[in-house]
Short mmCIF file of C-alpha atoms in Angstrom, two decimals:
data_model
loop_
_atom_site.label_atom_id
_atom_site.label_comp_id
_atom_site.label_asym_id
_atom_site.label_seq_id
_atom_site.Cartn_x
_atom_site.Cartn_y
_atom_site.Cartn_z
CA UNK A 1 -40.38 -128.38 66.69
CA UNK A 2 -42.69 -125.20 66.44
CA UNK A 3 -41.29 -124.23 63.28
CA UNK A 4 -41.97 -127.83 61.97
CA UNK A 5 -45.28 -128.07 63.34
CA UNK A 6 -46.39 -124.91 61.14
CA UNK A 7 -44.77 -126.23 57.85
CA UNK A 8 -47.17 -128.87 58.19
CA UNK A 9 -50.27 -126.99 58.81
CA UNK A 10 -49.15 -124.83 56.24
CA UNK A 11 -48.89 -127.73 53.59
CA UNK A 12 -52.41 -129.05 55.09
CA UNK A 13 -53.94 -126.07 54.37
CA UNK A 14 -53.00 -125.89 51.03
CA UNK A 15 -54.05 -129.25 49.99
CA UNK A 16 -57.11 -128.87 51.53
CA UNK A 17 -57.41 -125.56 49.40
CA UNK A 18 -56.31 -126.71 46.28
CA UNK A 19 -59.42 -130.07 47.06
CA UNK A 20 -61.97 -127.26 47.44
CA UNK A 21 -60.82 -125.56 44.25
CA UNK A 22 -60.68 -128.18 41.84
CA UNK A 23 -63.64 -129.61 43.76
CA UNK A 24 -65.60 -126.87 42.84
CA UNK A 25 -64.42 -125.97 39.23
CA UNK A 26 -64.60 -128.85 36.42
CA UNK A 27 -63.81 -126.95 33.90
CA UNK A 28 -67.17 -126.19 32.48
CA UNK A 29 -69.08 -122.55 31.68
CA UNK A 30 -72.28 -122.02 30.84
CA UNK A 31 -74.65 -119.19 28.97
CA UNK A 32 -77.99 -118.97 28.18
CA UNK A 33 -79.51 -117.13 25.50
CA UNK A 34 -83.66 -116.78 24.90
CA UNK A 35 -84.61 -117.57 21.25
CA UNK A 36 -88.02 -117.58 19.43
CA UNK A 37 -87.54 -121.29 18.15
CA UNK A 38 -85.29 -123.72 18.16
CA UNK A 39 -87.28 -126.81 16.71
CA UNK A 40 -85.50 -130.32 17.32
CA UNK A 41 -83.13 -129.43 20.32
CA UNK A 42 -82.78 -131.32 23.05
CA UNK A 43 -80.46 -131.63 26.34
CA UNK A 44 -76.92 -132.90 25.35
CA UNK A 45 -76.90 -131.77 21.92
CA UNK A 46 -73.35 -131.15 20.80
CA UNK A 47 -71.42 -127.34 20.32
CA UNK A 48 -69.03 -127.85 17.65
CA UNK A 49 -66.38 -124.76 16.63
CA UNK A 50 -64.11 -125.98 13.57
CA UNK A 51 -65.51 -129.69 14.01
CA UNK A 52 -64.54 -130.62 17.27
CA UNK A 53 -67.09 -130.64 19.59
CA UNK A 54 -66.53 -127.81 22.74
CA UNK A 55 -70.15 -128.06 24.68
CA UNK A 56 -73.40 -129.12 24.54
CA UNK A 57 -77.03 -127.58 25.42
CA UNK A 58 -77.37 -128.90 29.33
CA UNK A 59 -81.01 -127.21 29.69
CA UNK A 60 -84.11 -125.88 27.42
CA UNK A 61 -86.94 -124.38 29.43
CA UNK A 62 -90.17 -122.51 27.75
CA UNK A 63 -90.39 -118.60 28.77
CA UNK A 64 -93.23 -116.16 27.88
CA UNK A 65 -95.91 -118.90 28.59
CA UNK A 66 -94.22 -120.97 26.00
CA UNK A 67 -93.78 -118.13 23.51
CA UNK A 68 -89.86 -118.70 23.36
CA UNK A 69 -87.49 -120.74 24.48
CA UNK A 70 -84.60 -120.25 26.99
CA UNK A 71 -81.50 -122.58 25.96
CA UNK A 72 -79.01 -123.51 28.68
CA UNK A 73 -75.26 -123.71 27.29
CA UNK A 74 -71.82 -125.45 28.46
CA UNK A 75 -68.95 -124.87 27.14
CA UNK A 76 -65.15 -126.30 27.97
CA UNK A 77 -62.24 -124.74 28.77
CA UNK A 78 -60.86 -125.52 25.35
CA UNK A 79 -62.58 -121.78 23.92
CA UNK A 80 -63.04 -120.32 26.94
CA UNK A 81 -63.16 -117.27 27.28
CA UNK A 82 -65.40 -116.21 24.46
CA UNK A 83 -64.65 -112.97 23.11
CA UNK A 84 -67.60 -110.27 22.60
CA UNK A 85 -68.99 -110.78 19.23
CA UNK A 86 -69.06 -114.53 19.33
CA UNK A 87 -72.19 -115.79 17.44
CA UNK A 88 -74.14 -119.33 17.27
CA UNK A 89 -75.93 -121.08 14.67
CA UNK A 90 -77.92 -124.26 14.77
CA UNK A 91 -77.86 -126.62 11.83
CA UNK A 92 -78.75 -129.22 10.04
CA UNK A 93 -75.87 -132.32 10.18
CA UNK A 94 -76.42 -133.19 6.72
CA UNK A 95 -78.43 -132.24 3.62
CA UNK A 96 -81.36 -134.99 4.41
CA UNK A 97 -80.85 -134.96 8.02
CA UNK A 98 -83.84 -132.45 10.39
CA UNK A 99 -83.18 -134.30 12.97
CA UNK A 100 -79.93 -134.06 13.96
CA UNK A 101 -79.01 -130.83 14.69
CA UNK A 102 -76.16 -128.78 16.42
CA UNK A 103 -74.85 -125.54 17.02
CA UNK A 104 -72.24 -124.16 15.23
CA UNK A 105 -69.45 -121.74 17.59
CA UNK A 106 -68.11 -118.69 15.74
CA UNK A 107 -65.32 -116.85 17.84
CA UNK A 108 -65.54 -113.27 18.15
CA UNK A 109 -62.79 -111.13 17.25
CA UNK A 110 -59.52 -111.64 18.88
CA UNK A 111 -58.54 -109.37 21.62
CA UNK A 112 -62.18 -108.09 22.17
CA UNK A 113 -63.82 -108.29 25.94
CA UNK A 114 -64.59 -111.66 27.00
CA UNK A 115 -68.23 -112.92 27.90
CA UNK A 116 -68.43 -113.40 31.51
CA UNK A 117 -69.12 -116.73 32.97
CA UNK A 118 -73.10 -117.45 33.63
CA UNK A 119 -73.91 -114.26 31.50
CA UNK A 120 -77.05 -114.04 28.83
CA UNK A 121 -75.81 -114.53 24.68
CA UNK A 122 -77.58 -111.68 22.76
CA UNK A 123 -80.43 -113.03 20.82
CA UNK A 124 -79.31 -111.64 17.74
CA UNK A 125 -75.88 -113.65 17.97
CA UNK A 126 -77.60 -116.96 17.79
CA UNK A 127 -79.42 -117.94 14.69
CA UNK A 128 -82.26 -120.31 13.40
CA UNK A 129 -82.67 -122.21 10.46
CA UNK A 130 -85.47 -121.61 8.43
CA UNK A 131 -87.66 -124.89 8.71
CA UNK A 132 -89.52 -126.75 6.09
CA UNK A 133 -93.33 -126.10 7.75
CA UNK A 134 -92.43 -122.45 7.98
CA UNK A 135 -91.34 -122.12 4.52
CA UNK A 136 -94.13 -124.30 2.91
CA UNK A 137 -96.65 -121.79 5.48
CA UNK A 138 -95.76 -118.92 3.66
CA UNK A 139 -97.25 -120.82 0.72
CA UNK A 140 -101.35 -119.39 1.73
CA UNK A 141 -104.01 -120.09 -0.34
CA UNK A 142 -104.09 -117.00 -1.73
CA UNK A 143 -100.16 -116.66 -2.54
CA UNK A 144 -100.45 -120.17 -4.46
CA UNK A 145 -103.58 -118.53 -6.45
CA UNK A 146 -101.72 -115.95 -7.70
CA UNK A 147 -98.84 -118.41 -8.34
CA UNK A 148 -101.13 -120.19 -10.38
CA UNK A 149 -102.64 -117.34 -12.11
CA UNK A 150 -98.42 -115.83 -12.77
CA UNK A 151 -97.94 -119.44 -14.90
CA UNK A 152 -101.08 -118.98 -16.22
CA UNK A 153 -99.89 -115.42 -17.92
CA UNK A 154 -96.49 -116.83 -18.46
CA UNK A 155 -97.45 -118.67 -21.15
CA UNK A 156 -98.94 -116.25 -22.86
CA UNK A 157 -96.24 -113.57 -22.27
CA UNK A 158 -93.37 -115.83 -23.55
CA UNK A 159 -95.34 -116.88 -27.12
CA UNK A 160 -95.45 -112.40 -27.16
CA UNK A 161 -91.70 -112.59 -26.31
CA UNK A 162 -90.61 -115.11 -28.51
CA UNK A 163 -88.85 -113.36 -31.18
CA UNK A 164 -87.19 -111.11 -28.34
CA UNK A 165 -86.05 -114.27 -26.93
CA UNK A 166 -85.24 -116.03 -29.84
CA UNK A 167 -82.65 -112.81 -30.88
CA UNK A 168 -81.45 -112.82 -27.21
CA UNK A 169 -80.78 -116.39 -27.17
CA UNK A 170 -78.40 -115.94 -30.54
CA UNK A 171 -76.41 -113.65 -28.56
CA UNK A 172 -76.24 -115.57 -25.38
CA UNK A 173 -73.10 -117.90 -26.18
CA UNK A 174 -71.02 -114.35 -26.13
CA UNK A 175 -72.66 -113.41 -22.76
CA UNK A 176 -72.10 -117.19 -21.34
CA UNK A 177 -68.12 -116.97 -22.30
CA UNK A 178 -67.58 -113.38 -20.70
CA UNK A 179 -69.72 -114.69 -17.11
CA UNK A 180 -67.37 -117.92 -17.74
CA UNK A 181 -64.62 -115.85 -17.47
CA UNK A 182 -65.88 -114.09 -14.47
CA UNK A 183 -66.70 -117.13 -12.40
CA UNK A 184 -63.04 -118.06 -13.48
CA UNK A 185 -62.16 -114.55 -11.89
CA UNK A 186 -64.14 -115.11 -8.96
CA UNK A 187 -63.02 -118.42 -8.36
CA UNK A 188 -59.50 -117.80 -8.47
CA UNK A 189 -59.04 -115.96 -5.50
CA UNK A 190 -60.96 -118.52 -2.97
CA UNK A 191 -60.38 -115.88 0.33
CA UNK A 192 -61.44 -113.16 -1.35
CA UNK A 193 -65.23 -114.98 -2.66
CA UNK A 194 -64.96 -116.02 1.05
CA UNK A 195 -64.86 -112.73 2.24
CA UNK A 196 -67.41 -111.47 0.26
CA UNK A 197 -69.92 -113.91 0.73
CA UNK A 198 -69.51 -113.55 4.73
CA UNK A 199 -69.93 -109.57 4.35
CA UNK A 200 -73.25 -110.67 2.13
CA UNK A 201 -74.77 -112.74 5.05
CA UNK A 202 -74.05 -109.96 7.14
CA UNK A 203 -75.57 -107.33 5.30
CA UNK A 204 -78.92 -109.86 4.65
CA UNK A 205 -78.94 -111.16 8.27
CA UNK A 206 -78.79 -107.27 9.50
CA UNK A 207 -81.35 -106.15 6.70
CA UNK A 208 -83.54 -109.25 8.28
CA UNK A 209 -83.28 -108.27 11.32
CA UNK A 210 -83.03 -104.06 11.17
CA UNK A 211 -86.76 -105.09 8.89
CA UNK A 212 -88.72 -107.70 10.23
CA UNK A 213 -91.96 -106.50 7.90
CA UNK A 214 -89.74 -106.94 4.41
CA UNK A 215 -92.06 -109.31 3.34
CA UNK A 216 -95.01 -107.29 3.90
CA UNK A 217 -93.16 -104.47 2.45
CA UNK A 218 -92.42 -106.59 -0.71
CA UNK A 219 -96.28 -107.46 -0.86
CA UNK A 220 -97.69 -104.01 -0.44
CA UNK A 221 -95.38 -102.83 -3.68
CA UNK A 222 -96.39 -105.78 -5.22
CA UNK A 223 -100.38 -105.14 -5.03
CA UNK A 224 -99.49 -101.31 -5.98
CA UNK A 225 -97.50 -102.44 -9.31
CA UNK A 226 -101.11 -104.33 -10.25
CA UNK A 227 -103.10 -101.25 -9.44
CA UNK A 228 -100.93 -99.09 -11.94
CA UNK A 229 -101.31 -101.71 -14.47
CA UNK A 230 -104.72 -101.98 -14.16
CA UNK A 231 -104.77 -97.95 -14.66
CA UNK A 232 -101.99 -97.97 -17.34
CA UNK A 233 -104.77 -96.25 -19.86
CA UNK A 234 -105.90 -93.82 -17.84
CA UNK A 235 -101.94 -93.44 -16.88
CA UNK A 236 -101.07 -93.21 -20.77
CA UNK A 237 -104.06 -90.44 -21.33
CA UNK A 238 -102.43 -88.53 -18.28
CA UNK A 239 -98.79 -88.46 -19.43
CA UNK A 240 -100.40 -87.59 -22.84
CA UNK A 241 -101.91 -84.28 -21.25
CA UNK A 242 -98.94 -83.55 -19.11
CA UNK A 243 -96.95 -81.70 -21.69
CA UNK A 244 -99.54 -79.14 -22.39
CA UNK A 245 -100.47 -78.62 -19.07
CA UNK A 246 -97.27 -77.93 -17.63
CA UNK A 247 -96.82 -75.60 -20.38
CA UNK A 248 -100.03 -73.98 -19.30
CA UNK A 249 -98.72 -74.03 -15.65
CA UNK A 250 -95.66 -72.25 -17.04
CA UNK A 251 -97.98 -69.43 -18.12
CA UNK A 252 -99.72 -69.27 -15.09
CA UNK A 253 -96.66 -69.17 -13.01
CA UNK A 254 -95.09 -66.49 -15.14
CA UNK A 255 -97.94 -64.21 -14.36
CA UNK A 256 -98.85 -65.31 -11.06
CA UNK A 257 -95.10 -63.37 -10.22
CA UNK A 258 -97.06 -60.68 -10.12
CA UNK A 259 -99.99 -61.69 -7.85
CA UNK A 260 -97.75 -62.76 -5.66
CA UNK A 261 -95.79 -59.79 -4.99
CA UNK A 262 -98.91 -57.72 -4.21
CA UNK A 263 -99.79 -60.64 -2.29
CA UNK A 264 -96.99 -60.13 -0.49
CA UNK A 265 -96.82 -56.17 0.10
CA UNK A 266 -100.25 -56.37 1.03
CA UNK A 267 -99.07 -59.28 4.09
CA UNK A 268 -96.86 -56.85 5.43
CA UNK A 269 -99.45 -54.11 5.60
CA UNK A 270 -102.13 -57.04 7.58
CA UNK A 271 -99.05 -58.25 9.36
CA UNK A 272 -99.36 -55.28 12.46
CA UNK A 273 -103.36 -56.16 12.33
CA UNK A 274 -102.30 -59.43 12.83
CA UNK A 275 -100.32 -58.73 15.78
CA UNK A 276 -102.76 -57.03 17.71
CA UNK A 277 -105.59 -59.16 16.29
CA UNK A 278 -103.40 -61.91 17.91
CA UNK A 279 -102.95 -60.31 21.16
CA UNK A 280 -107.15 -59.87 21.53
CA UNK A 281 -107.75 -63.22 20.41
CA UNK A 282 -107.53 -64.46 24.06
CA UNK A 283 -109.82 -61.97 25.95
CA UNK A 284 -112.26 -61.89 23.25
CA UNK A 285 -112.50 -65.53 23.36
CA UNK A 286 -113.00 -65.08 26.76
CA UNK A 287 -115.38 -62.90 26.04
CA UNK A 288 -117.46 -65.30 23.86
CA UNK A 289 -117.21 -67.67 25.96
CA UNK A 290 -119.15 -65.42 28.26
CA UNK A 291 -121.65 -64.91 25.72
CA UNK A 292 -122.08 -68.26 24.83
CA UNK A 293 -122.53 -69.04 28.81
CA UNK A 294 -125.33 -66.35 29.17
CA UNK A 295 -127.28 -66.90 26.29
CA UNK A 296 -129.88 -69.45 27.36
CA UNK A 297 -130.58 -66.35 30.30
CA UNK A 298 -130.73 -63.54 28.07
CA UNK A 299 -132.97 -65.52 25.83
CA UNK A 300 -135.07 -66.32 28.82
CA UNK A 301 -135.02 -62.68 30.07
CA UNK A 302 -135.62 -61.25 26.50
CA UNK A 303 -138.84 -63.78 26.25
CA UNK A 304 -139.80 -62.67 29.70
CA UNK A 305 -139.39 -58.57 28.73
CA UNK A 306 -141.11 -59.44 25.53
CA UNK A 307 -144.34 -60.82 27.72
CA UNK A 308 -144.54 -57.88 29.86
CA UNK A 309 -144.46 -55.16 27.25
CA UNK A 310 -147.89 -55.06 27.56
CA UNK A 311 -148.03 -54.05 31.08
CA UNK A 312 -144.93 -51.84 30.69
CA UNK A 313 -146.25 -49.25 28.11
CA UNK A 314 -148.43 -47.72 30.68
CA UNK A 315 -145.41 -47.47 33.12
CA UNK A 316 -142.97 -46.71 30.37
CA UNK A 317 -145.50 -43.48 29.77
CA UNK A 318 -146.13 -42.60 33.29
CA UNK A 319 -142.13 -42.41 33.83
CA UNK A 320 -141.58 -40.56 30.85
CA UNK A 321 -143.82 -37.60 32.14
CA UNK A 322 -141.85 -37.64 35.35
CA UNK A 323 -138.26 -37.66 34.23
CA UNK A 324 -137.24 -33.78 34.29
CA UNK A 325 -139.15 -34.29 37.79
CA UNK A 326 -136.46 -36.92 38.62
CA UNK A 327 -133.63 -35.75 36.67
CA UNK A 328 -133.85 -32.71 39.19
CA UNK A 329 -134.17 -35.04 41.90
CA UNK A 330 -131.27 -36.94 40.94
CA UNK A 331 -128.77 -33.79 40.61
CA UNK A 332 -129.97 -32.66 44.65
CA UNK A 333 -129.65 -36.86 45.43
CA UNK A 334 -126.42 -36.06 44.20
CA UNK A 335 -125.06 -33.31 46.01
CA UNK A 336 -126.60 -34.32 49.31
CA UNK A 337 -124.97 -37.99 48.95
CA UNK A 338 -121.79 -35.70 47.97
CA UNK A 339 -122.13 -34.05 51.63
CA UNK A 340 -123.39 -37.15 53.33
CA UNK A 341 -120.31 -39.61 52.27
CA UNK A 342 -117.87 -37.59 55.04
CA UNK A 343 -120.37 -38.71 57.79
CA UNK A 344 -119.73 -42.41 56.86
CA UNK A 345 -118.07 -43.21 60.17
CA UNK A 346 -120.65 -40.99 62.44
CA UNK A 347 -123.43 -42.74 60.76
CA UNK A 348 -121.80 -46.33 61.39
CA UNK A 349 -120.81 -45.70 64.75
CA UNK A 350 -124.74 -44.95 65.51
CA UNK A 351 -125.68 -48.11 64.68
CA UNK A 352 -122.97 -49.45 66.57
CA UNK A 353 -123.37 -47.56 69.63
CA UNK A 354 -127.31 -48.44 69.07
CA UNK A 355 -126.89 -52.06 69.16
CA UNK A 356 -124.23 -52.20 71.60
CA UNK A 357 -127.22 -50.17 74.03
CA UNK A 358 -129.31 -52.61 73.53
CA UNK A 359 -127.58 -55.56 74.03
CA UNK A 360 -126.75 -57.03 77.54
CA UNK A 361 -123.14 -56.88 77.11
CA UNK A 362 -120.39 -54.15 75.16
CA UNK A 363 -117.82 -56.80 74.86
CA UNK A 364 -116.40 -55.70 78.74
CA UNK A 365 -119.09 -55.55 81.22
CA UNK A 366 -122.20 -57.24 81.91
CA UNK A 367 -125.95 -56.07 81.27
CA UNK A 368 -125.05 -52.23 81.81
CA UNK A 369 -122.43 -49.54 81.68
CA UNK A 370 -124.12 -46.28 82.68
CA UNK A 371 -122.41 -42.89 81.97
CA UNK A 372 -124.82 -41.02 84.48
CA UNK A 373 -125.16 -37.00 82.59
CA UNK A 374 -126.14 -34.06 85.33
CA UNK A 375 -128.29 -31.51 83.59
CA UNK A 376 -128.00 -28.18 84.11
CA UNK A 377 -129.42 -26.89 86.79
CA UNK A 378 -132.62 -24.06 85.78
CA UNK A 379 -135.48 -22.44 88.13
CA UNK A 380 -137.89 -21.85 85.14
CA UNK A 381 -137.97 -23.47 81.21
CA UNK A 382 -136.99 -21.41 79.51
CA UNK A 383 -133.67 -19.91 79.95
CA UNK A 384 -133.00 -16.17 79.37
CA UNK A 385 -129.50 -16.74 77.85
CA UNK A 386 -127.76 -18.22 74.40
CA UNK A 387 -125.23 -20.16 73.42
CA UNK A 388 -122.57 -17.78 73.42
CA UNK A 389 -123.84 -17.10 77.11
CA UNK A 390 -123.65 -20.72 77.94
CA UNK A 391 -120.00 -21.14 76.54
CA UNK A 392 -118.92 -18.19 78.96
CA UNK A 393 -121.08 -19.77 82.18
CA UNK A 394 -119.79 -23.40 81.61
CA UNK A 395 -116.61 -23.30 79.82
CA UNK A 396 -116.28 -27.19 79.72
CA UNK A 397 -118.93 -27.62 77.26
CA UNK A 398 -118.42 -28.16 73.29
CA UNK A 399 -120.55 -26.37 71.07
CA UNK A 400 -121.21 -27.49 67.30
CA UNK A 401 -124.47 -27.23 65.17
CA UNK A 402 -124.23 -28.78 62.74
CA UNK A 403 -121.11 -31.02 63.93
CA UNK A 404 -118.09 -31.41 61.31
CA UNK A 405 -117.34 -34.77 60.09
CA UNK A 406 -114.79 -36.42 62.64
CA UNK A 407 -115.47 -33.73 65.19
CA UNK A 408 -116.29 -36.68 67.44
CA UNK A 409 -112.43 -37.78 67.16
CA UNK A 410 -111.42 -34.19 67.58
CA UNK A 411 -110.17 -34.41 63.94
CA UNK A 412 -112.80 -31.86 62.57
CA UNK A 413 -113.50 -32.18 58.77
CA UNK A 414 -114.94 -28.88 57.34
CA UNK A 415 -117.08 -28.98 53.96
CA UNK A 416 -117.53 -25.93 52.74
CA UNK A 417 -119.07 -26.57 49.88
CA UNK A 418 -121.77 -28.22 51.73
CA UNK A 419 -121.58 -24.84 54.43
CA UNK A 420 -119.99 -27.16 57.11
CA UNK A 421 -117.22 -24.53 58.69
CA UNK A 422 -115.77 -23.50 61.55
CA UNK A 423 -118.55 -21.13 62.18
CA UNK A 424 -120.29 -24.08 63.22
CA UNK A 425 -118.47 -25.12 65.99
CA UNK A 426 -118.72 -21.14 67.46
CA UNK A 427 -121.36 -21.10 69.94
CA UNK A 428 -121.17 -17.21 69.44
CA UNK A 429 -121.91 -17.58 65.81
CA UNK A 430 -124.92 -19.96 66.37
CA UNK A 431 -127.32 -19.96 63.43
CA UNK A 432 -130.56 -20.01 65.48
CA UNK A 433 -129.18 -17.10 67.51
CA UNK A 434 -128.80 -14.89 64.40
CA UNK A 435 -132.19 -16.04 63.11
#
């Protein structure tokens, strides 16, 4: 009974299944493709592939703000899949007939990767017919001017050619019997003039579409034909000349051989100069720009200088007179600066230790920090002994006069040069002593 019961569920299911499936699929597949025109379609217009009709267009909605037009196509099951490479064409039904159109199915190549289901059609793969407006719009008023003006000079041109053609028409029943025989070549072999005139709309439909501008292309050479005509005496004169002159040039060339080759040994010499020329180029642009970016101050200091000339002739003279005075000035400035620079530190630290006694605070304590100094004790001004004598009665007491640099730091730093030595830090050798 169990085993029955679940046959039946089974066979439900799969009815119900195969409803949904063929519910859902009916056998149709649609594309789309986006082309710039497609005048006279409209929803429900047949897809025909070797006459029998296989689709139709089921939507056609503007895109680009009307710019181009999106074309919805369904196809049956009957050449589905489409191979890659499958291309479209909409035509005319008949010679007479514009409005009547539909779109002509050419497979792809057999074997090649199908096109999926719901998937865009390359625009290229789906052509246009050229319509009757847009070929009688390439007809502008100027373009049916110079029609007009072409018969105008045809006439003309064929009563000059008349003889020509008379002598070429004599000859033409030869030329008709040998292209007879060729179109009877051509024509025998039906596949083969098939063949080649599918490989020919290929080749124009990819020329048309690697070259859009052809026309304009066409046009240009067009306009630069006239312009040579229109020159053809000047032309005429110039081909005249050429002979000459090139054998002038030929001249010029055989000696110039020589001018050249100094030419060139004398680029080899410039070539180092050029190097290094090369590698200044970028700080002595610099340096211009410099210039260029102090001028309007120099010019103002130069007019200022120039205005005070006047008043600086006097001074000018005045300084002149005292120059060996300050040229011996400047050498003692110079060795006293020499003998002050080692005293750098002392003569910071004063200022330091100045401001920090004046100040209500040294960074630690509060309004003072006394370092209370006993002096020695004397019964009468002015004592009876020297330095050396003081050393020996109060051992504890450093002696220097003048100090070393860095004797402060116990890192003494003799200049002898400027007669700072260790005889200065000898209270038995004290200068005032000797004196």
């Amino acid at each position: 009974m169990r085993g029955l019961l679940t046959s039946v569920l089974v066979a439900v299911a799969a009815v119900v299944l195969l409803l949904v499936v063929s519910g859902d699929d009916d056998g149709r597949h649609d594309l789309h493709v986006t082309v710039g025109d497609a005048a006279n379609t409209v929803v429900g217009q047949r897809i025909r592939a070797g006459g029998v009709t296989v689709g139709e267009i089921s939507s056609i909605d503007p895109v680009e703000r009307g710019r181009k037009v999106r074309l919805g196509l369904r196809l049956d099951d009957s050449v589905w899949p489409l191979p890659t490479g499958t291309r479209m064409q909409l035509r005319w039904a008949g010679t007479a007939n514009y409005d009547d159109r539909y779109i002509d199915l050419k497979l792809g190549r057999r074997g090649a990767p199908p096109i999926a289901d719901g998937a865009a059609l390359p625009t290229a793969d789906f052509t246009t017919p050229v319509e009757l407006d847009t070929f009688l719009q390439t007809f502008t008023p100027r373009v049916r001017t110079d029609l007009r003006g072409m018969i105008d000079n045809a006439g003309a041109t064929l009563k000059q050619a008349r003889p020509g053609l008379t002598r070429a028409l004599g000859v033409t029943p030869a030329a008709l019997d040998e292209a007879s025989h060729v179109m009877v070549d051509l024509t025998a072999d039906q596949r083969a003039l098939d063949t080649l005139l599918r490989q020919a709309d290929t080749v124009v439909n990819a020329v048309q579409t690697a070259d859009p501008g052809l026309r304009t292309l066409l046009t240009g050479a067009a306009r630069t034909f006239d312009a040579v005509a229109a020159r053809q005496g000047e032309l005429k004169a110039t081909l005249d000349a050429a002979p000459g002159t090139f054998a002038h040039a030929r001249t010029t060339l055989a000696k110039a051989d020589g001018t050249l080759d100094a030419a060139a040994a004398l680029t080899d010499r410039l070539a180092p100069g050029a190097t290094e020329l090369q590698r200044i180029a970028s700080p002595l642009n610099h340096v211009l720009g410099t210039v260029v970016k102090v001028g309007p101050d120099a010019r103002s200091t130069l007019a200022t200088a120039r205005r005070a000339v006047p008043d600086l002739n006097p001074l000018l003279t005045k300084a002149t007179a005292q120059l060996p005075q300050l040229g011996d000035i400047g050498k003692q400035a110079s060795t006293e600066l020499t003998c002050l620079r080692p005293y750098s530190p002392e003569i910071a630290s004063f200022f330091t230790n100045w401001g920090d006694f004046l100040s209500d605070t040294d960074g630690r304590d509060k309004f003072i920090r006394a370092n209370v100094i006993v002096p020695l004790p004397a019964s009468f001004n002015a004592l009876p002994y020297n330095s050396g004598t003081a050393k020996q009665l109060f051992p504890g007491m450093e002696f220097g006069f003048p100090r070393p640099p860095g004797g402060v730091a116990g890192q003494p730093w003799y200049q002898p040069d400027c007669g700072v030595t260790a005889d200065q830090v000898n209270p038995f050798l004290d200068s005032e002593t000797r004196k």
